[in-house]
Amino acid sequence: GLEYLDGAIELRSPSANAWLARGEGLLLADQPVANAQRCFMKALELAETKWPVDMRIGIAFNKARQWALAKQHFGAAMRAKGNSAL
């Protein structure tokens, strides 16, 4: 559950993937979207390459039926990646 994610984040300096997982877990647990957004912003802050993180965030919001937020992150990934295939 979320307690394992929180424990992993508390024990060491978490990576972008850890913050992504926590945000995804919050959405799956029907926690406030704002809490997940904070985790996703931290993931973007830590990521060396932003577009894959934006894609994962978009997928997470899509699964949570947060269409407008999903669209924002899919758009950011597309703009960052440019004309290359994703």
PDB file as gemmi writes it, atoms N, CA and C in Angstrom:
CRYST1    1.000    1.000    1.000  90.00  90.00  90.00 P 1                      
ATOM      1  N   GLY A   1       0.802  -1.181   0.000  1.00  0.00           N  
ATOM      2  CA  GLY A   1       0.000   0.000   0.000  1.00  0.00           C  
ATOM      3  C   GLY A   1       0.854   1.256   0.000  1.00  0.00           C  
ATOM      4  N   LEU A   2       0.190   2.327   0.249  1.00  0.00           N  
ATOM      5  CA  LEU A   2       0.865   3.624   0.246  1.00  0.00           C  
ATOM      6  C   LEU A   2       1.910   3.744   1.347  1.00  0.00           C  
ATOM      7  N   GLU A   3       1.715   3.003   2.439  1.00  0.00           N  
ATOM      8  CA  GLU A   3       2.695   3.085   3.528  1.00  0.00           C  
ATOM      9  C   GLU A   3       4.064   2.586   3.093  1.00  0.00           C  
ATOM     10  N   TYR A   4       4.118   1.633   2.162  1.00  0.00           N  
ATOM     11  CA  TYR A   4       5.404   1.149   1.655  1.00  0.00           C  
ATOM     12  C   TYR A   4       6.073   2.208   0.789  1.00  0.00           C  
ATOM     13  N   LEU A   5       5.278   2.883  -0.022  1.00  0.00           N  
ATOM     14  CA  LEU A   5       5.824   3.967  -0.842  1.00  0.00           C  
ATOM     15  C   LEU A   5       6.340   5.099   0.035  1.00  0.00           C  
ATOM     16  N   ASP A   6       5.555   5.459   1.038  1.00  0.00           N  
ATOM     17  CA  ASP A   6       5.983   6.524   1.942  1.00  0.00           C  
ATOM     18  C   ASP A   6       7.261   6.144   2.682  1.00  0.00           C  
ATOM     19  N   GLY A   7       7.340   4.876   3.101  1.00  0.00           N  
ATOM     20  CA  GLY A   7       8.541   4.406   3.799  1.00  0.00           C  
ATOM     21  C   GLY A   7       9.763   4.465   2.905  1.00  0.00           C  
ATOM     22  N   ALA A   8       9.621   4.094   1.660  1.00  0.00           N  
ATOM     23  CA  ALA A   8      10.749   4.139   0.719  1.00  0.00           C  
ATOM     24  C   ALA A   8      11.199   5.563   0.492  1.00  0.00           C  
ATOM     25  N   ILE A   9      10.265   6.482   0.415  1.00  0.00           N  
ATOM     26  CA  ILE A   9      10.613   7.887   0.194  1.00  0.00           C  
ATOM     27  C   ILE A   9      11.296   8.470   1.423  1.00  0.00           C  
ATOM     28  N   GLU A  10      10.869   8.084   2.609  1.00  0.00           N  
ATOM     29  CA  GLU A  10      11.464   8.592   3.841  1.00  0.00           C  
ATOM     30  C   GLU A  10      12.873   8.048   4.072  1.00  0.00           C  
ATOM     31  N   LEU A  11      13.145   6.809   3.654  1.00  0.00           N  
ATOM     32  CA  LEU A  11      14.425   6.173   3.938  1.00  0.00           C  
ATOM     33  C   LEU A  11      15.588   6.735   3.137  1.00  0.00           C  
ATOM     34  N   ARG A  12      15.330   7.140   1.917  1.00  0.00           N  
ATOM     35  CA  ARG A  12      16.431   7.623   1.082  1.00  0.00           C  
ATOM     36  C   ARG A  12      15.943   8.712   0.153  1.00  0.00           C  
ATOM     37  N   SER A  13      16.879   9.330  -0.504  1.00  0.00           N  
ATOM     38  CA  SER A  13      16.542  10.362  -1.471  1.00  0.00           C  
ATOM     39  C   SER A  13      15.849   9.707  -2.657  1.00  0.00           C  
ATOM     40  N   PRO A  14      14.562   9.921  -2.812  1.00  0.00           N  
ATOM     41  CA  PRO A  14      13.815   9.199  -3.843  1.00  0.00           C  
ATOM     42  C   PRO A  14      14.094   9.700  -5.253  1.00  0.00           C  
ATOM     43  N   SER A  15      13.926   8.821  -6.189  1.00  0.00           N  
ATOM     44  CA  SER A  15      14.101   9.144  -7.606  1.00  0.00           C  
ATOM     45  C   SER A  15      12.779   9.637  -8.175  1.00  0.00           C  
ATOM     46  N   ALA A  16      12.835  10.071  -9.414  1.00  0.00           N  
ATOM     47  CA  ALA A  16      11.618  10.473 -10.114  1.00  0.00           C  
ATOM     48  C   ALA A  16      10.628   9.312 -10.155  1.00  0.00           C  
ATOM     49  N   ASN A  17      11.123   8.087 -10.348  1.00  0.00           N  
ATOM     50  CA  ASN A  17      10.243   6.917 -10.401  1.00  0.00           C  
ATOM     51  C   ASN A  17       9.515   6.678  -9.084  1.00  0.00           C  
ATOM     52  N   ALA A  18      10.189   6.927  -7.975  1.00  0.00           N  
ATOM     53  CA  ALA A  18       9.533   6.749  -6.675  1.00  0.00           C  
ATOM     54  C   ALA A  18       8.390   7.741  -6.518  1.00  0.00           C  
ATOM     55  N   TRP A  19       8.620   8.990  -6.927  1.00  0.00           N  
ATOM     56  CA  TRP A  19       7.556   9.996  -6.839  1.00  0.00           C  
ATOM     57  C   TRP A  19       6.421   9.685  -7.806  1.00  0.00           C  
ATOM     58  N   LEU A  20       6.756   9.174  -8.993  1.00  0.00           N  
ATOM     59  CA  LEU A  20       5.714   8.761  -9.931  1.00  0.00           C  
ATOM     60  C   LEU A  20       4.853   7.659  -9.323  1.00  0.00           C  
ATOM     61  N   ALA A  21       5.498   6.670  -8.749  1.00  0.00           N  
ATOM     62  CA  ALA A  21       4.771   5.547  -8.149  1.00  0.00           C  
ATOM     63  C   ALA A  21       3.874   6.024  -7.014  1.00  0.00           C  
ATOM     64  N   ARG A  22       4.371   6.941  -6.217  1.00  0.00           N  
ATOM     65  CA  ARG A  22       3.555   7.450  -5.110  1.00  0.00           C  
ATOM     66  C   ARG A  22       2.336   8.204  -5.646  1.00  0.00           C  
ATOM     67  N   GLY A  23       2.542   9.037  -6.645  1.00  0.00           N  
ATOM     68  CA  GLY A  23       1.422   9.759  -7.241  1.00  0.00           C  
ATOM     69  C   GLY A  23       0.395   8.821  -7.844  1.00  0.00           C  
ATOM     70  N   GLU A  24       0.877   7.799  -8.549  1.00  0.00           N  
ATOM     71  CA  GLU A  24      -0.029   6.805  -9.123  1.00  0.00           C  
ATOM     72  C   GLU A  24      -0.799   6.076  -8.025  1.00  0.00           C  
ATOM     73  N   GLY A  25      -0.108   5.727  -6.948  1.00  0.00           N  
ATOM     74  CA  GLY A  25      -0.759   5.054  -5.826  1.00  0.00           C  
ATOM     75  C   GLY A  25      -1.832   5.920  -5.180  1.00  0.00           C  
ATOM     76  N   LEU A  26      -1.547   7.198  -5.048  1.00  0.00           N  
ATOM     77  CA  LEU A  26      -2.538   8.113  -4.475  1.00  0.00           C  
ATOM     78  C   LEU A  26      -3.796   8.175  -5.341  1.00  0.00           C  
ATOM     79  N   LEU A  27      -3.598   8.249  -6.665  1.00  0.00           N  
ATOM     80  CA  LEU A  27      -4.756   8.280  -7.560  1.00  0.00           C  
ATOM     81  C   LEU A  27      -5.564   6.988  -7.463  1.00  0.00           C  
ATOM     82  N   LEU A  28      -4.875   5.854  -7.427  1.00  0.00           N  
ATOM     83  CA  LEU A  28      -5.563   4.561  -7.338  1.00  0.00           C  
ATOM     84  C   LEU A  28      -6.320   4.406  -6.024  1.00  0.00           C  
ATOM     85  N   ALA A  29      -5.822   5.062  -4.973  1.00  0.00           N  
ATOM     86  CA  ALA A  29      -6.456   4.981  -3.655  1.00  0.00           C  
ATOM     87  C   ALA A  29      -7.522   6.062  -3.474  1.00  0.00           C  
ATOM     88  N   ASP A  30      -7.858   6.747  -4.557  1.00  0.00           N  
ATOM     89  CA  ASP A  30      -8.872   7.816  -4.521  1.00  0.00           C  
ATOM     90  C   ASP A  30      -8.547   8.920  -3.523  1.00  0.00           C  
ATOM     91  N   GLN A  31      -7.260   9.210  -3.390  1.00  0.00           N  
ATOM     92  CA  GLN A  31      -6.832  10.332  -2.559  1.00  0.00           C  
ATOM     93  C   GLN A  31      -7.005  11.620  -3.368  1.00  0.00           C  
ATOM     94  N   PRO A  32      -6.938  12.778  -2.707  1.00  0.00           N  
ATOM     95  CA  PRO A  32      -7.112  14.034  -3.442  1.00  0.00           C  
ATOM     96  C   PRO A  32      -6.113  14.166  -4.599  1.00  0.00           C  
ATOM     97  N   VAL A  33      -6.627  14.613  -5.734  1.00  0.00           N  
ATOM     98  CA  VAL A  33      -5.805  14.774  -6.932  1.00  0.00           C  
ATOM     99  C   VAL A  33      -4.638  15.726  -6.664  1.00  0.00           C  
ATOM    100  N   ALA A  34      -4.858  16.736  -5.842  1.00  0.00           N  
ATOM    101  CA  ALA A  34      -3.796  17.700  -5.536  1.00  0.00           C  
ATOM    102  C   ALA A  34      -2.586  17.019  -4.908  1.00  0.00           C  
ATOM    103  N   ASN A  35      -2.807  15.993  -4.094  1.00  0.00           N  
ATOM    104  CA  ASN A  35      -1.690  15.264  -3.484  1.00  0.00           C  
ATOM    105  C   ASN A  35      -0.882  14.532  -4.546  1.00  0.00           C  
ATOM    106  N   ALA A  36      -1.580  13.901  -5.478  1.00  0.00           N  
ATOM    107  CA  ALA A  36      -0.888  13.207  -6.570  1.00  0.00           C  
ATOM    108  C   ALA A  36      -0.135  14.210  -7.433  1.00  0.00           C  
ATOM    109  N   GLN A  37      -0.733  15.355  -7.686  1.00  0.00           N  
ATOM    110  CA  GLN A  37      -0.072  16.375  -8.507  1.00  0.00           C  
ATOM    111  C   GLN A  37       1.245  16.821  -7.883  1.00  0.00           C  
ATOM    112  N   ARG A  38       1.286  16.960  -6.565  1.00  0.00           N  
ATOM    113  CA  ARG A  38       2.537  17.347  -5.897  1.00  0.00           C  
ATOM    114  C   ARG A  38       3.615  16.288  -6.122  1.00  0.00           C  
ATOM    115  N   CYS A  39       3.237  15.029  -6.035  1.00  0.00           N  
ATOM    116  CA  CYS A  39       4.202  13.953  -6.287  1.00  0.00           C  
ATOM    117  C   CYS A  39       4.692  13.995  -7.732  1.00  0.00           C  
ATOM    118  N   PHE A  40       3.775  14.209  -8.669  1.00  0.00           N  
ATOM    119  CA  PHE A  40       4.155  14.245 -10.078  1.00  0.00           C  
ATOM    120  C   PHE A  40       5.064  15.437 -10.378  1.00  0.00           C  
ATOM    121  N   MET A  41       4.812  16.568  -9.749  1.00  0.00           N  
ATOM    122  CA  MET A  41       5.674  17.733  -9.975  1.00  0.00           C  
ATOM    123  C   MET A  41       7.082  17.464  -9.431  1.00  0.00           C  
ATOM    124  N   LYS A  42       7.159  16.769  -8.306  1.00  0.00           N  
ATOM    125  CA  LYS A  42       8.462  16.401  -7.754  1.00  0.00           C  
ATOM    126  C   LYS A  42       9.177  15.442  -8.708  1.00  0.00           C  
ATOM    127  N   ALA A  43       8.440  14.513  -9.300  1.00  0.00           N  
ATOM    128  CA  ALA A  43       9.033  13.585 -10.272  1.00  0.00           C  
ATOM    129  C   ALA A  43       9.590  14.350 -11.465  1.00  0.00           C  
ATOM    130  N   LEU A  44       8.831  15.320 -11.966  1.00  0.00           N  
ATOM    131  CA  LEU A  44       9.315  16.120 -13.099  1.00  0.00           C  
ATOM    132  C   LEU A  44      10.546  16.929 -12.719  1.00  0.00           C  
ATOM    133  N   GLU A  45      10.557  17.430 -11.500  1.00  0.00           N  
ATOM    134  CA  GLU A  45      11.694  18.211 -11.015  1.00  0.00           C  
ATOM    135  C   GLU A  45      12.973  17.366 -10.990  1.00  0.00           C  
ATOM    136  N   LEU A  46      12.855  16.103 -10.630  1.00  0.00           N  
ATOM    137  CA  LEU A  46      14.018  15.224 -10.498  1.00  0.00           C  
ATOM    138  C   LEU A  46      14.434  14.541 -11.801  1.00  0.00           C  
ATOM    139  N   ALA A  47      13.541  14.504 -12.765  1.00  0.00           N  
ATOM    140  CA  ALA A  47      13.804  13.758 -13.994  1.00  0.00           C  
ATOM    141  C   ALA A  47      14.813  14.483 -14.888  1.00  0.00           C  
ATOM    142  N   GLU A  48      15.761  13.722 -15.400  1.00  0.00           N  
ATOM    143  CA  GLU A  48      16.716  14.286 -16.351  1.00  0.00           C  
ATOM    144  C   GLU A  48      16.046  14.530 -17.695  1.00  0.00           C  
ATOM    145  N   THR A  49      15.218  13.599 -18.130  1.00  0.00           N  
ATOM    146  CA  THR A  49      14.463  13.714 -19.370  1.00  0.00           C  
ATOM    147  C   THR A  49      12.990  13.792 -18.997  1.00  0.00           C  
ATOM    148  N   LYS A  50      12.354  14.901 -19.330  1.00  0.00           N  
ATOM    149  CA  LYS A  50      11.005  15.175 -18.841  1.00  0.00           C  
ATOM    150  C   LYS A  50       9.890  14.454 -19.600  1.00  0.00           C  
ATOM    151  N   TRP A  51      10.028  14.291 -20.935  1.00  0.00           N  
ATOM    152  CA  TRP A  51       8.880  13.809 -21.699  1.00  0.00           C  
ATOM    153  C   TRP A  51       8.392  12.418 -21.298  1.00  0.00           C  
ATOM    154  N   PRO A  52       9.284  11.454 -20.947  1.00  0.00           N  
ATOM    155  CA  PRO A  52       8.746  10.150 -20.526  1.00  0.00           C  
ATOM    156  C   PRO A  52       7.961  10.248 -19.212  1.00  0.00           C  
ATOM    157  N   VAL A  53       8.387  11.149 -18.351  1.00  0.00           N  
ATOM    158  CA  VAL A  53       7.685  11.343 -17.082  1.00  0.00           C  
ATOM    159  C   VAL A  53       6.316  11.954 -17.348  1.00  0.00           C  
ATOM    160  N   ASP A  54       6.271  12.949 -18.227  1.00  0.00           N  
ATOM    161  CA  ASP A  54       4.975  13.534 -18.588  1.00  0.00           C  
ATOM    162  C   ASP A  54       4.045  12.486 -19.194  1.00  0.00           C  
ATOM    163  N   MET A  55       4.582  11.571 -19.995  1.00  0.00           N  
ATOM    164  CA  MET A  55       3.753  10.502 -20.574  1.00  0.00           C  
ATOM    165  C   MET A  55       3.166   9.619 -19.472  1.00  0.00           C  
ATOM    166  N   ARG A  56       3.999   9.217 -18.510  1.00  0.00           N  
ATOM    167  CA  ARG A  56       3.513   8.365 -17.416  1.00  0.00           C  
ATOM    168  C   ARG A  56       2.481   9.089 -16.563  1.00  0.00           C  
ATOM    169  N   ILE A  57       2.704  10.375 -16.346  1.00  0.00           N  
ATOM    170  CA  ILE A  57       1.733  11.159 -15.580  1.00  0.00           C  
ATOM    171  C   ILE A  57       0.414  11.225 -16.355  1.00  0.00           C  
ATOM    172  N   GLY A  58       0.508  11.449 -17.654  1.00  0.00           N  
ATOM    173  CA  GLY A  58      -0.693  11.476 -18.483  1.00  0.00           C  
ATOM    174  C   GLY A  58      -1.450  10.165 -18.421  1.00  0.00           C  
ATOM    175  N   ILE A  59      -0.723   9.060 -18.474  1.00  0.00           N  
ATOM    176  CA  ILE A  59      -1.351   7.740 -18.386  1.00  0.00           C  
ATOM    177  C   ILE A  59      -2.040   7.560 -17.032  1.00  0.00           C  
ATOM    178  N   ALA A  60      -1.360   7.987 -15.962  1.00  0.00           N  
ATOM    179  CA  ALA A  60      -1.944   7.861 -14.619  1.00  0.00           C  
ATOM    180  C   ALA A  60      -3.233   8.673 -14.512  1.00  0.00           C  
ATOM    181  N   PHE A  61      -3.207   9.911 -15.006  1.00  0.00           N  
ATOM    182  CA  PHE A  61      -4.416  10.733 -14.950  1.00  0.00           C  
ATOM    183  C   PHE A  61      -5.509  10.167 -15.849  1.00  0.00           C  
ATOM    184  N   ASN A  62      -5.129   9.608 -16.974  1.00  0.00           N  
ATOM    185  CA  ASN A  62      -6.115   8.992 -17.861  1.00  0.00           C  
ATOM    186  C   ASN A  62      -6.820   7.829 -17.156  1.00  0.00           C  
ATOM    187  N   LYS A  63      -6.044   6.981 -16.496  1.00  0.00           N  
ATOM    188  CA  LYS A  63      -6.629   5.849 -15.756  1.00  0.00           C  
ATOM    189  C   LYS A  63      -7.549   6.327 -14.635  1.00  0.00           C  
ATOM    190  N   ALA A  64      -7.213   7.492 -14.056  1.00  0.00           N  
ATOM    191  CA  ALA A  64      -8.015   8.051 -12.966  1.00  0.00           C  
ATOM    192  C   ALA A  64      -9.192   8.877 -13.484  1.00  0.00           C  
ATOM    193  N   ARG A  65      -9.366   8.881 -14.806  1.00  0.00           N  
ATOM    194  CA  ARG A  65     -10.459   9.597 -15.451  1.00  0.00           C  
ATOM    195  C   ARG A  65     -10.371  11.108 -15.241  1.00  0.00           C  
ATOM    196  N   GLN A  66      -9.147  11.589 -15.093  1.00  0.00           N  
ATOM    197  CA  GLN A  66      -8.876  13.029 -14.977  1.00  0.00           C  
ATOM    198  C   GLN A  66      -8.410  13.504 -16.351  1.00  0.00           C  
ATOM    199  N   TRP A  67      -9.363  13.581 -17.280  1.00  0.00           N  
ATOM    200  CA  TRP A  67      -9.052  13.784 -18.693  1.00  0.00           C  
ATOM    201  C   TRP A  67      -8.279  15.073 -18.969  1.00  0.00           C  
ATOM    202  N   ALA A  68      -8.691  16.177 -18.366  1.00  0.00           N  
ATOM    203  CA  ALA A  68      -8.030  17.457 -18.640  1.00  0.00           C  
ATOM    204  C   ALA A  68      -6.568  17.427 -18.191  1.00  0.00           C  
ATOM    205  N   LEU A  69      -6.319  16.839 -17.034  1.00  0.00           N  
ATOM    206  CA  LEU A  69      -4.939  16.744 -16.547  1.00  0.00           C  
ATOM    207  C   LEU A  69      -4.122  15.801 -17.416  1.00  0.00           C  
ATOM    208  N   ALA A  70      -4.734  14.709 -17.845  1.00  0.00           N  
ATOM    209  CA  ALA A  70      -4.037  13.776 -18.738  1.00  0.00           C  
ATOM    210  C   ALA A  70      -3.645  14.495 -20.027  1.00  0.00           C  
ATOM    211  N   LYS A  71      -4.571  15.250 -20.585  1.00  0.00           N  
ATOM    212  CA  LYS A  71      -4.314  15.968 -21.834  1.00  0.00           C  
ATOM    213  C   LYS A  71      -3.147  16.946 -21.686  1.00  0.00           C  
ATOM    214  N   GLN A  72      -3.087  17.637 -20.560  1.00  0.00           N  
ATOM    215  CA  GLN A  72      -1.982  18.583 -20.319  1.00  0.00           C  
ATOM    216  C   GLN A  72      -0.636  17.878 -20.384  1.00  0.00           C  
ATOM    217  N   HIS A  73      -0.539  16.737 -19.728  1.00  0.00           N  
ATOM    218  CA  HIS A  73       0.751  16.036 -19.666  1.00  0.00           C  
ATOM    219  C   HIS A  73       1.090  15.335 -20.975  1.00  0.00           C  
ATOM    220  N   PHE A  74       0.085  14.803 -21.667  1.00  0.00           N  
ATOM    221  CA  PHE A  74       0.346  14.235 -22.988  1.00  0.00           C  
ATOM    222  C   PHE A  74       0.834  15.331 -23.939  1.00  0.00           C  
ATOM    223  N   GLY A  75       0.220  16.501 -23.859  1.00  0.00           N  
ATOM    224  CA  GLY A  75       0.636  17.621 -24.705  1.00  0.00           C  
ATOM    225  C   GLY A  75       2.052  18.066 -24.389  1.00  0.00           C  
ATOM    226  N   ALA A  76       2.393  18.129 -23.112  1.00  0.00           N  
ATOM    227  CA  ALA A  76       3.751  18.516 -22.710  1.00  0.00           C  
ATOM    228  C   ALA A  76       4.773  17.509 -23.228  1.00  0.00           C  
ATOM    229  N   ALA A  77       4.430  16.228 -23.165  1.00  0.00           N  
ATOM    230  CA  ALA A  77       5.340  15.198 -23.674  1.00  0.00           C  
ATOM    231  C   ALA A  77       5.527  15.340 -25.176  1.00  0.00           C  
ATOM    232  N   MET A  78       4.448  15.573 -25.892  1.00  0.00           N  
ATOM    233  CA  MET A  78       4.529  15.722 -27.348  1.00  0.00           C  
ATOM    234  C   MET A  78       5.364  16.941 -27.735  1.00  0.00           C  
ATOM    235  N   ARG A  79       5.152  18.051 -27.034  1.00  0.00           N  
ATOM    236  CA  ARG A  79       5.930  19.261 -27.336  1.00  0.00           C  
ATOM    237  C   ARG A  79       7.410  19.057 -27.030  1.00  0.00           C  
ATOM    238  N   ALA A  80       7.701  18.392 -25.921  1.00  0.00           N  
ATOM    239  CA  ALA A  80       9.102  18.174 -25.523  1.00  0.00           C  
ATOM    240  C   ALA A  80       9.803  17.207 -26.470  1.00  0.00           C  
ATOM    241  N   LYS A  81       9.082  16.202 -26.901  1.00  0.00           N  
ATOM    242  CA  LYS A  81       9.676  15.201 -27.784  1.00  0.00           C  
ATOM    243  C   LYS A  81       9.806  15.709 -29.213  1.00  0.00           C  
ATOM    244  N   GLY A  82       8.949  16.638 -29.598  1.00  0.00           N  
ATOM    245  CA  GLY A  82       9.017  17.189 -30.944  1.00  0.00           C  
ATOM    246  C   GLY A  82       8.410  16.263 -31.974  1.00  0.00           C  
ATOM    247  N   ASN A  83       8.938  16.299 -33.161  1.00  0.00           N  
ATOM    248  CA  ASN A  83       8.391  15.525 -34.267  1.00  0.00           C  
ATOM    249  C   ASN A  83       8.823  14.074 -34.267  1.00  0.00           C  
ATOM    250  N   SER A  84       9.722  13.686 -33.377  1.00  0.00           N  
ATOM    251  CA  SER A  84      10.167  12.297 -33.323  1.00  0.00           C  
ATOM    252  C   SER A  84       9.049  11.413 -32.797  1.00  0.00           C  
ATOM    253  N   ALA A  85       9.080  10.171 -33.183  1.00  0.00           N  
ATOM    254  CA  ALA A  85       8.082   9.221 -32.696  1.00  0.00           C  
ATOM    255  C   ALA A  85       8.272   9.001 -31.190  1.00  0.00           C  
ATOM    256  N   LEU A  86       7.177   8.901 -30.475  1.00  0.00           N  
ATOM    257  CA  LEU A  86       7.247   8.613 -29.047  1.00  0.00           C  
ATOM    258  C   LEU A  86       7.488   7.140 -28.885  1.00  0.00           C  
TER     259      LEU A  86                                                      
END                                                                             
